[in-house]
XYZ file of C-alpha atoms in Angstrom:
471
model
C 0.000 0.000 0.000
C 1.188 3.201 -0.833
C 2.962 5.319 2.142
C 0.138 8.241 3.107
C 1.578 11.669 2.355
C -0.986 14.910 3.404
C -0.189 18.713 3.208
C -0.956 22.003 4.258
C -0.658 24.591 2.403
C -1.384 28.024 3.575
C -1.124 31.150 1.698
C 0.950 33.682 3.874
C -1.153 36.738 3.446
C -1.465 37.072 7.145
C -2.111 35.444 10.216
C -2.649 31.786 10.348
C -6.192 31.422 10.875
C -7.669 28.892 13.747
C -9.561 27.618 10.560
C -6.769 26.585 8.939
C -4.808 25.311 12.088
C -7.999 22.555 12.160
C -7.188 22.025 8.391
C -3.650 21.404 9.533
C -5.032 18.938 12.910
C -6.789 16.737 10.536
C -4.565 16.279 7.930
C -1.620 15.587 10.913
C -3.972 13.045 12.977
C -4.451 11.040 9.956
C -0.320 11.447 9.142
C 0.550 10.362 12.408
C -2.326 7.722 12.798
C -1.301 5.989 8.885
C 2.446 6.519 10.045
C 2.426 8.908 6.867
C 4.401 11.941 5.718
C 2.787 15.565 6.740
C 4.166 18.147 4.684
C 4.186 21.996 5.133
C 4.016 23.804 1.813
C 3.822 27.933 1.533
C 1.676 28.591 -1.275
C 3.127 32.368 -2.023
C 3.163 32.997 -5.379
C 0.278 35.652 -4.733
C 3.085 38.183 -4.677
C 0.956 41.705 -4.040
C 0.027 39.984 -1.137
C 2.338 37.209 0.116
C 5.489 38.346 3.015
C 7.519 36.844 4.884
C 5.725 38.214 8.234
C 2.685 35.958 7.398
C 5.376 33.008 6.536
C 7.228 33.522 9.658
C 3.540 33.557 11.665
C 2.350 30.363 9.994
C 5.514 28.592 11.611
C 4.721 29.888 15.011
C 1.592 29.416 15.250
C 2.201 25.706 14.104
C 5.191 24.964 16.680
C 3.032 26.571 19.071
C 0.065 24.102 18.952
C 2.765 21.262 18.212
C 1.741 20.425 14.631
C 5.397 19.056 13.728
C 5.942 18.448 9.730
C 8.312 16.152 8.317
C 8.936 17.580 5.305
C 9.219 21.663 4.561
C 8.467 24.024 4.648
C 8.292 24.151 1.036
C 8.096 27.197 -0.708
C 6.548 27.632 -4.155
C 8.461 31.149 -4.818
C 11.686 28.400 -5.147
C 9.610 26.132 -7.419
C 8.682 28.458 -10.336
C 10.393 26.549 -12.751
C 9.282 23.434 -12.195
C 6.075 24.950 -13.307
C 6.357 26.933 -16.198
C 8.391 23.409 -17.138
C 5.229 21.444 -16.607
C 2.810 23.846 -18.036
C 5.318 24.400 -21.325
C 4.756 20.066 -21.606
C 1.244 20.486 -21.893
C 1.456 23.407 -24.578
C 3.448 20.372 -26.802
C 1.301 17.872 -25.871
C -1.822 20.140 -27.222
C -3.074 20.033 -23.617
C -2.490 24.387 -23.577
C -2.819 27.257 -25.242
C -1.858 30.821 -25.791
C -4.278 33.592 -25.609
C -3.666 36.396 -26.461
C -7.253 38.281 -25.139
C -6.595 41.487 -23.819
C -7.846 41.925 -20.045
C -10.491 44.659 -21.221
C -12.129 41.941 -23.810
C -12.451 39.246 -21.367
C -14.109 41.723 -18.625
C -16.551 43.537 -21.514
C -17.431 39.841 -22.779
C -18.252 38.292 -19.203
C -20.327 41.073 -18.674
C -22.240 40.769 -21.959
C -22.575 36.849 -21.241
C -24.092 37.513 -18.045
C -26.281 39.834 -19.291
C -28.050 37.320 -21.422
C -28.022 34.956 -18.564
C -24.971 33.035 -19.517
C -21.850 30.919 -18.542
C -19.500 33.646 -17.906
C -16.497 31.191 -18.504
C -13.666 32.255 -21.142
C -15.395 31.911 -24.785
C -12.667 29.714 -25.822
C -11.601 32.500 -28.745
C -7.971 31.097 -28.572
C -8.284 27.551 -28.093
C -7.916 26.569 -32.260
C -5.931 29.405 -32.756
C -2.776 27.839 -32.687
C -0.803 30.516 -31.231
C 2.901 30.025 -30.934
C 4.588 32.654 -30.435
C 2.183 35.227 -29.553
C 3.128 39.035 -30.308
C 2.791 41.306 -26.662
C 1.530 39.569 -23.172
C 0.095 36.350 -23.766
C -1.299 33.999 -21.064
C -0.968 30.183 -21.268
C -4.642 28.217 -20.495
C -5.079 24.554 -20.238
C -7.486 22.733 -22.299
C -10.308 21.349 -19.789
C -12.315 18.744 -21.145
C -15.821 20.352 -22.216
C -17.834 16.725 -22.405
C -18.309 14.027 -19.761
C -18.224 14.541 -15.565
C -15.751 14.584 -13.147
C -16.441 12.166 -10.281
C -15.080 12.850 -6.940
C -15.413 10.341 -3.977
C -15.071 12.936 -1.350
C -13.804 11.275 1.843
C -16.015 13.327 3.543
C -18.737 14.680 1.461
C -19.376 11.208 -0.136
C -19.912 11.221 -3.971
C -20.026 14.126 -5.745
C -20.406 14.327 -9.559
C -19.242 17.621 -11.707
C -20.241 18.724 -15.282
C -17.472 19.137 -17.306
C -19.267 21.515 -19.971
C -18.917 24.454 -17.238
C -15.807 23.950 -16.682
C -13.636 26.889 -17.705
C -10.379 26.949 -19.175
C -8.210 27.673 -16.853
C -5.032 30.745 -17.379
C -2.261 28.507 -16.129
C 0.758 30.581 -16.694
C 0.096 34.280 -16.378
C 1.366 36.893 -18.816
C 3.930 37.402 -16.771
C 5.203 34.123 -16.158
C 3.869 33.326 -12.802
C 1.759 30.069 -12.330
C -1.829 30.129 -11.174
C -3.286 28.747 -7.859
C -4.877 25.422 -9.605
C -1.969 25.017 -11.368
C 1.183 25.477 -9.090
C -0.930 23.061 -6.852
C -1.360 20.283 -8.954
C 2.106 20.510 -9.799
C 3.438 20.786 -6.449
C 0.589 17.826 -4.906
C 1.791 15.520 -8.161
C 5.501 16.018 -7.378
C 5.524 15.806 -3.423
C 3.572 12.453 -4.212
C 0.802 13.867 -1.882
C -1.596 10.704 -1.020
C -4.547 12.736 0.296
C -5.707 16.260 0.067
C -7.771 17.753 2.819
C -9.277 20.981 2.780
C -11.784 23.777 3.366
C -14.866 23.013 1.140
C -14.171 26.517 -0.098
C -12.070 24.358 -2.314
C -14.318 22.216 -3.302
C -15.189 24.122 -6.663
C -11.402 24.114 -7.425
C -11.320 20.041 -7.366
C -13.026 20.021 -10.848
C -11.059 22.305 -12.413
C -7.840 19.984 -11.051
C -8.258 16.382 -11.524
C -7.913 17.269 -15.362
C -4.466 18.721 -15.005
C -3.752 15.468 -12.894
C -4.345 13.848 -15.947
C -3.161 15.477 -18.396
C -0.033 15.459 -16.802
C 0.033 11.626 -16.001
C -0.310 11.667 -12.480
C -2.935 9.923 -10.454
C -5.012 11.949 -8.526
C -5.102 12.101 -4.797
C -8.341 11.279 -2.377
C -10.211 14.609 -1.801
C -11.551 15.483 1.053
C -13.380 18.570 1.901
C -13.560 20.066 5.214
C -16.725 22.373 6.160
C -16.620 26.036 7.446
C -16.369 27.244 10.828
C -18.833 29.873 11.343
C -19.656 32.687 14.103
C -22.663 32.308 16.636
C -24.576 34.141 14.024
C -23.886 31.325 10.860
C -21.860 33.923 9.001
C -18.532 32.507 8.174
C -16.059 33.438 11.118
C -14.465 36.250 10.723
C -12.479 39.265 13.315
C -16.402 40.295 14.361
C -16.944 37.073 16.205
C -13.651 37.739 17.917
C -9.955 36.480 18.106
C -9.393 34.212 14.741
C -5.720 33.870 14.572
C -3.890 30.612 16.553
C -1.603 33.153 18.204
C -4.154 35.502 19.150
C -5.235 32.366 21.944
C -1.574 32.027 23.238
C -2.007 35.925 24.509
C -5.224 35.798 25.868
C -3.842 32.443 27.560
C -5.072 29.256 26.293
C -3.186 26.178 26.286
C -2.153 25.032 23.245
C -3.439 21.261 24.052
C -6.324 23.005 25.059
C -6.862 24.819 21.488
C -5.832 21.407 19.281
C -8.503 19.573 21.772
C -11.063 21.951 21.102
C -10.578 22.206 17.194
C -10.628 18.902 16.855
C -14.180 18.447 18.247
C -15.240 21.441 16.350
C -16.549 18.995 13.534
C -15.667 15.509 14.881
C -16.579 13.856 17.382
C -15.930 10.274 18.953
C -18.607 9.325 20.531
C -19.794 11.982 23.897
C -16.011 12.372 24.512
C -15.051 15.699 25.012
C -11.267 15.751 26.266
C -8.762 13.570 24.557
C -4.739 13.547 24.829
C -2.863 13.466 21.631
C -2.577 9.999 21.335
C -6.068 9.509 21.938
C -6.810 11.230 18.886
C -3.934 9.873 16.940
C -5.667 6.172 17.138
C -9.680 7.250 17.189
C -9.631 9.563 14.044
C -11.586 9.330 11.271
C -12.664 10.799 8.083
C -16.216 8.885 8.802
C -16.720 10.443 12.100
C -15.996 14.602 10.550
C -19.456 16.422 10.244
C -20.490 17.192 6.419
C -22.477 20.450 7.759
C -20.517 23.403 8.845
C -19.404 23.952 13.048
C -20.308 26.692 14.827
C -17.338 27.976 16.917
C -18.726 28.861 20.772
C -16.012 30.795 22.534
C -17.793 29.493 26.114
C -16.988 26.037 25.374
C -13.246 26.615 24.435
C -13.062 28.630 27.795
C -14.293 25.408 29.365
C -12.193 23.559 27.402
C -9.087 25.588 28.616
C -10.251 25.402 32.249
C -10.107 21.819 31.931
C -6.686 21.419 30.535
C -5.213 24.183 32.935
C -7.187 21.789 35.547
C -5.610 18.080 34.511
C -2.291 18.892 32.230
C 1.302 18.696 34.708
C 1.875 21.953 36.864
C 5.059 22.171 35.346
C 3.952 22.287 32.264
C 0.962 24.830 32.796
C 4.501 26.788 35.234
C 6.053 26.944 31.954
C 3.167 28.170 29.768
C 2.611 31.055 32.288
C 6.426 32.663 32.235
C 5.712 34.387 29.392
C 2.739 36.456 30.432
C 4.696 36.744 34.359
C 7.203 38.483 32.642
C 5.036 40.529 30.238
C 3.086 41.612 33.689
C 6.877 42.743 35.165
C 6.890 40.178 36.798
C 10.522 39.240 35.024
C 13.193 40.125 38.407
C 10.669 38.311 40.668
C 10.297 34.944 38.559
C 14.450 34.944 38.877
C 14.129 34.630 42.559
C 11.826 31.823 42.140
C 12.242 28.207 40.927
C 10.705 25.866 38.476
C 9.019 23.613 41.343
C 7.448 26.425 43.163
C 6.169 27.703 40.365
C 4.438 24.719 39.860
C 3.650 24.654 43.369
C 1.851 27.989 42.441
C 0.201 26.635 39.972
C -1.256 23.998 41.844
C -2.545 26.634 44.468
C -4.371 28.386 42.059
C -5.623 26.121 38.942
C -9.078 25.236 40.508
C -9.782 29.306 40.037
C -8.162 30.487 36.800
C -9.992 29.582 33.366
C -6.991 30.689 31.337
C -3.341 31.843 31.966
C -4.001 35.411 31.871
C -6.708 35.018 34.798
C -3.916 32.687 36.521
C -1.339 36.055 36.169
C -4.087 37.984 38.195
C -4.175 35.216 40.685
C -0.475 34.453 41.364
C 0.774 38.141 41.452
C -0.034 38.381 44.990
C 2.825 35.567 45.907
C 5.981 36.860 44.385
C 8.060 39.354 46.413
C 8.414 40.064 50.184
C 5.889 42.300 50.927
C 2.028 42.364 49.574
C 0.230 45.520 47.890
C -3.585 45.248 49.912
C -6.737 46.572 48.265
C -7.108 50.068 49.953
C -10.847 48.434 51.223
C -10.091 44.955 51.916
C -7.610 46.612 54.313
C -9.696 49.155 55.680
C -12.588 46.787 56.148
C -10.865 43.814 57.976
C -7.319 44.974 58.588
C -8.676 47.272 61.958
C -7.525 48.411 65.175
C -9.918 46.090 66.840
C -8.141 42.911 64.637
C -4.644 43.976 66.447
C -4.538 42.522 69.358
C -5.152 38.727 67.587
C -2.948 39.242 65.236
C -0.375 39.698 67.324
C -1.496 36.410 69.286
C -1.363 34.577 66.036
C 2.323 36.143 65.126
C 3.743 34.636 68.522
C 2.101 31.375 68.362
C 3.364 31.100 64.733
C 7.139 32.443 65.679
C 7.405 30.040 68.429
C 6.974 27.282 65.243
C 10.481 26.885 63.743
C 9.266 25.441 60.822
C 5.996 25.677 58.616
C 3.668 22.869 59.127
C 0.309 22.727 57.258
C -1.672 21.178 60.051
C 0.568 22.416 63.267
C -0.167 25.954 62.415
C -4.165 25.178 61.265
C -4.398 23.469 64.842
C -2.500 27.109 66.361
C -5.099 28.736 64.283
C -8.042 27.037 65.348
C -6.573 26.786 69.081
C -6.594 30.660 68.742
C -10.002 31.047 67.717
C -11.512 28.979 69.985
C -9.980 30.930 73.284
C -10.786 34.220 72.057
C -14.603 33.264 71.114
C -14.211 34.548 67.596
C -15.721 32.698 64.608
C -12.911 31.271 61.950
C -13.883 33.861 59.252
C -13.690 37.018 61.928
C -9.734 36.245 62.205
C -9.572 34.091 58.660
C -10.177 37.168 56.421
C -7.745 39.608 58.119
C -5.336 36.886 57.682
C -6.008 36.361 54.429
C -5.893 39.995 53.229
C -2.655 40.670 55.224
C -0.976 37.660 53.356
C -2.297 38.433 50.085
C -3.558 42.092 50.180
C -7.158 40.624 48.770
C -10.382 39.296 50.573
C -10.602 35.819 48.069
C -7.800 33.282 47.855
C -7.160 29.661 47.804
C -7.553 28.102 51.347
C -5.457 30.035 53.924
C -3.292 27.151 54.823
C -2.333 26.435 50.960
C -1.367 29.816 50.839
C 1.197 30.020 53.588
C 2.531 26.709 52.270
C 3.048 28.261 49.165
C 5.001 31.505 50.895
C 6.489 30.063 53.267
C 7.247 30.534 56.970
C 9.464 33.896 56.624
C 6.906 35.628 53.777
C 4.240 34.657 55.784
C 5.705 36.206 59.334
C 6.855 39.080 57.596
C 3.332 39.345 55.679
C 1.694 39.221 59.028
C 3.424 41.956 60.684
C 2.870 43.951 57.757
C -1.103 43.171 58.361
C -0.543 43.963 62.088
C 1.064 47.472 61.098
C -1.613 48.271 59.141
C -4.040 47.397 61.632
C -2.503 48.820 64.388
C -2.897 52.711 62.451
C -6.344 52.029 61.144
């Protein structure tokens, strides 16, 4: 059986779009799960529009979610050639033609073929011309066949059967040399021996147009597979209105990558009522059979739950590791070098129960780095009062007399404490609690002196008892 070999191929004319990261996740679940070749091909011969910018943000955005290719990435700026070389074989072969129709004629006659409720399709003036060597800017367009149907057995869509007498035919080679989309691909998918191609159904009018070229080129053409849309709440196609659609857009508003591959993949397949699966999971319970033929509706609620999930079950360390990069973006950058990689995922353990994403996790950690605390100008004046003193100060000695911290020795001291002065827990708990982290809500109090320490929290506490002492 022949090896499986899948692409993506995005056109760098800007961010890579979560739309075509899922285009990307299904085509590298079914690599990985057939033990196939995924390849990474820059389609950029759109050169008004193409830059290196958008190239350079396609790669990130892949590493980021872990897509790894094994071949590329391919760029079809270096592959020119290899084009005009094909599309000059067809011209011998009778396959091509020049035409030498001026831009201004082709517009004027689709417009007068419309008007009497016609194809609007290229008129096929040059096709018996013969044209060799035509005088001025000629373009080069392939013969499609005009009789008959294309048959494609969709892997997704199922069967779908295409009339060859609309077909157009095609401008291959431009007048100035450069290939066309449908041609450069077929080219490129022929040569790089591509197996299977899956993408959006946006495409799906341009699979027509190439199986021909396949053929007349003598190459077998791949499996086709068609992928539906992703559209906003409102069943418009998804687009900056419905919010954040590029991959990297996600990584600063603080999603887990695992968390974003998890979610796209369910965002028009599904295995049964599974919602979370790890990689491998997916790598052996894909299928084309189980991917939706009608279009997914992206719901930014359920990725949020998604993410709260993953920040929930994935390795502290790894969620520790995630979160550096918005620390230090907060200023957080001299304090996280005082710090080290296991109580940062002690941190992270403190807090994950509370944060949906990373950037809500920043909020919740910034309280525990440094010495000393900055309190919320009410929390403070509302619990941290002259009346609170005195217990304080109780608490500080029995604490002190503690060399070491010990979860459940210094709850005990706590409790002990509360039960001689007749207070309830929360009537000494929240002062506590605000003195330590300057904020009336935290993770449970003992967690949080844990995570400080014994010195931070001393020092923390006579900080409180300053404060409470002047009111």
């Amino acid at each position: 059986m022949t090896q499986v070999r899948v692409r993506f191929a995005p056109s760098p004319t800007g961010f890579l779009h979560i739309g075509g990261v899922r285009t990307a996740l299904f085509n590298w679940l079914f690599a990985r799960q057939q033990n196939g070749v995924f390849v990474l091909r820059i389609e950029d011969t759109d050169q008004s529009r193409s830059t290196d910018e958008s190239i350079q943000a396609i790669i990130e955005g892949m590493k980021w979610v872990g897509l790894d290719w094994d071949e590329g990435p391919y760029r079809q700026t270096e592959r020119i050639d290899l084009y005009r070389s094909h599309a000059m074989q067809l011209f011998e072969k009778g396959q091509a033609y020049w035409c030498a129709c001026k831009a201004e004629e082709l517009d004027a006659r689709r417009k007068e073929a419309e008007s009497k409720g016609l194809s609007p399709k290229y008129d096929g003036r040059c096709r018996d011309r013969g044209l060799r060597n035509p005088d001025g800017e000629a373009a080069l367009r392939f013969k499609a066949p005009q009789e008959g149907e294309t048959v494609v057995d969709d892997l997704i869509k199922g069967k779908i059967v295409f009339d060859n007498n609309v077909q157009d035919d095609l401008i291959i080679l431009r007048s100035n040399g450069y290939p066309t989309y449908n041609f450069s691909v077929v080219v490129d998918d022929a040569l790089m021996r591509i197996t299977h191609v899956v993408r959006g159904d946006d495409h799906l009018t341009n699979t027509p147009r190439q199986i021909p070229i396949f053929q007349a080129l003598g190459f077998p053409a791949p499996w086709f597979g068609h992928l539906p849309m992703i559209l906003g709440s409102d069943k418009a196609r998804l687009s900056k209105r419905h919010g954040a659609t590029s991959i990297m857009a996600y990584k600063d508003m603080g999603y887990l990558p695992d968390a974003m591959v998890n979610y796209l993949v369910r965002l028009g397949w599904s295995h049964g009522d599974q919602e979370l699966f790890t990689r491998q999971d997916l790598i052996e319970k894909f299928s084309w059979k189980n991917v939706q033929t009608s279009a997914a509706v992206f719901n930014p609620e359920k990725l949020l739950w998604v993410n709260a999930e993953y920040i929930k079950i994935s390795p502290p360390s790894q969620v520790a590791l995630a979160l550096v990069p918005l620390l230090e973006a907060a200023g957080l950058t001299d304090e996280l070098q005082a710090v080290s990689d296991g109580w940062l995922a002690q941190l992270v353990v403190l807090v994950k129960e509370r944060a949906k994403t990373l950037v809500e996790m920043v909020d919740w950690v910034r309280p525990y780095f440094g010495q000393t605390v900055i309190c919320d100008e009410e929390a403070a004046k509302k619990f941290l009062t002259p009346a609170i003193a005195p217990i304080l100060r109780k608490l500080l000695t029995r604490f002190e007399a503690f060399p070491v911290f010990s979860k459940q020795t210094w709850e005990e001291a706590f409790k002990q404490l509360v039960e001689e002065e007749g207070v309830k827990m929360g009537q000494l708990a929240q002062p506590v609690r605000v003195a330590l982290t300057g904020r009336t809500a935290s993770p449970g109090l003992f967690d949080v002196m844990e995570v400080l320490g014994r010195d931070r929290t001393l020092f923390r506490l006579r900080q409180g008892i300053e404060w409470a002492s002047h009111g």
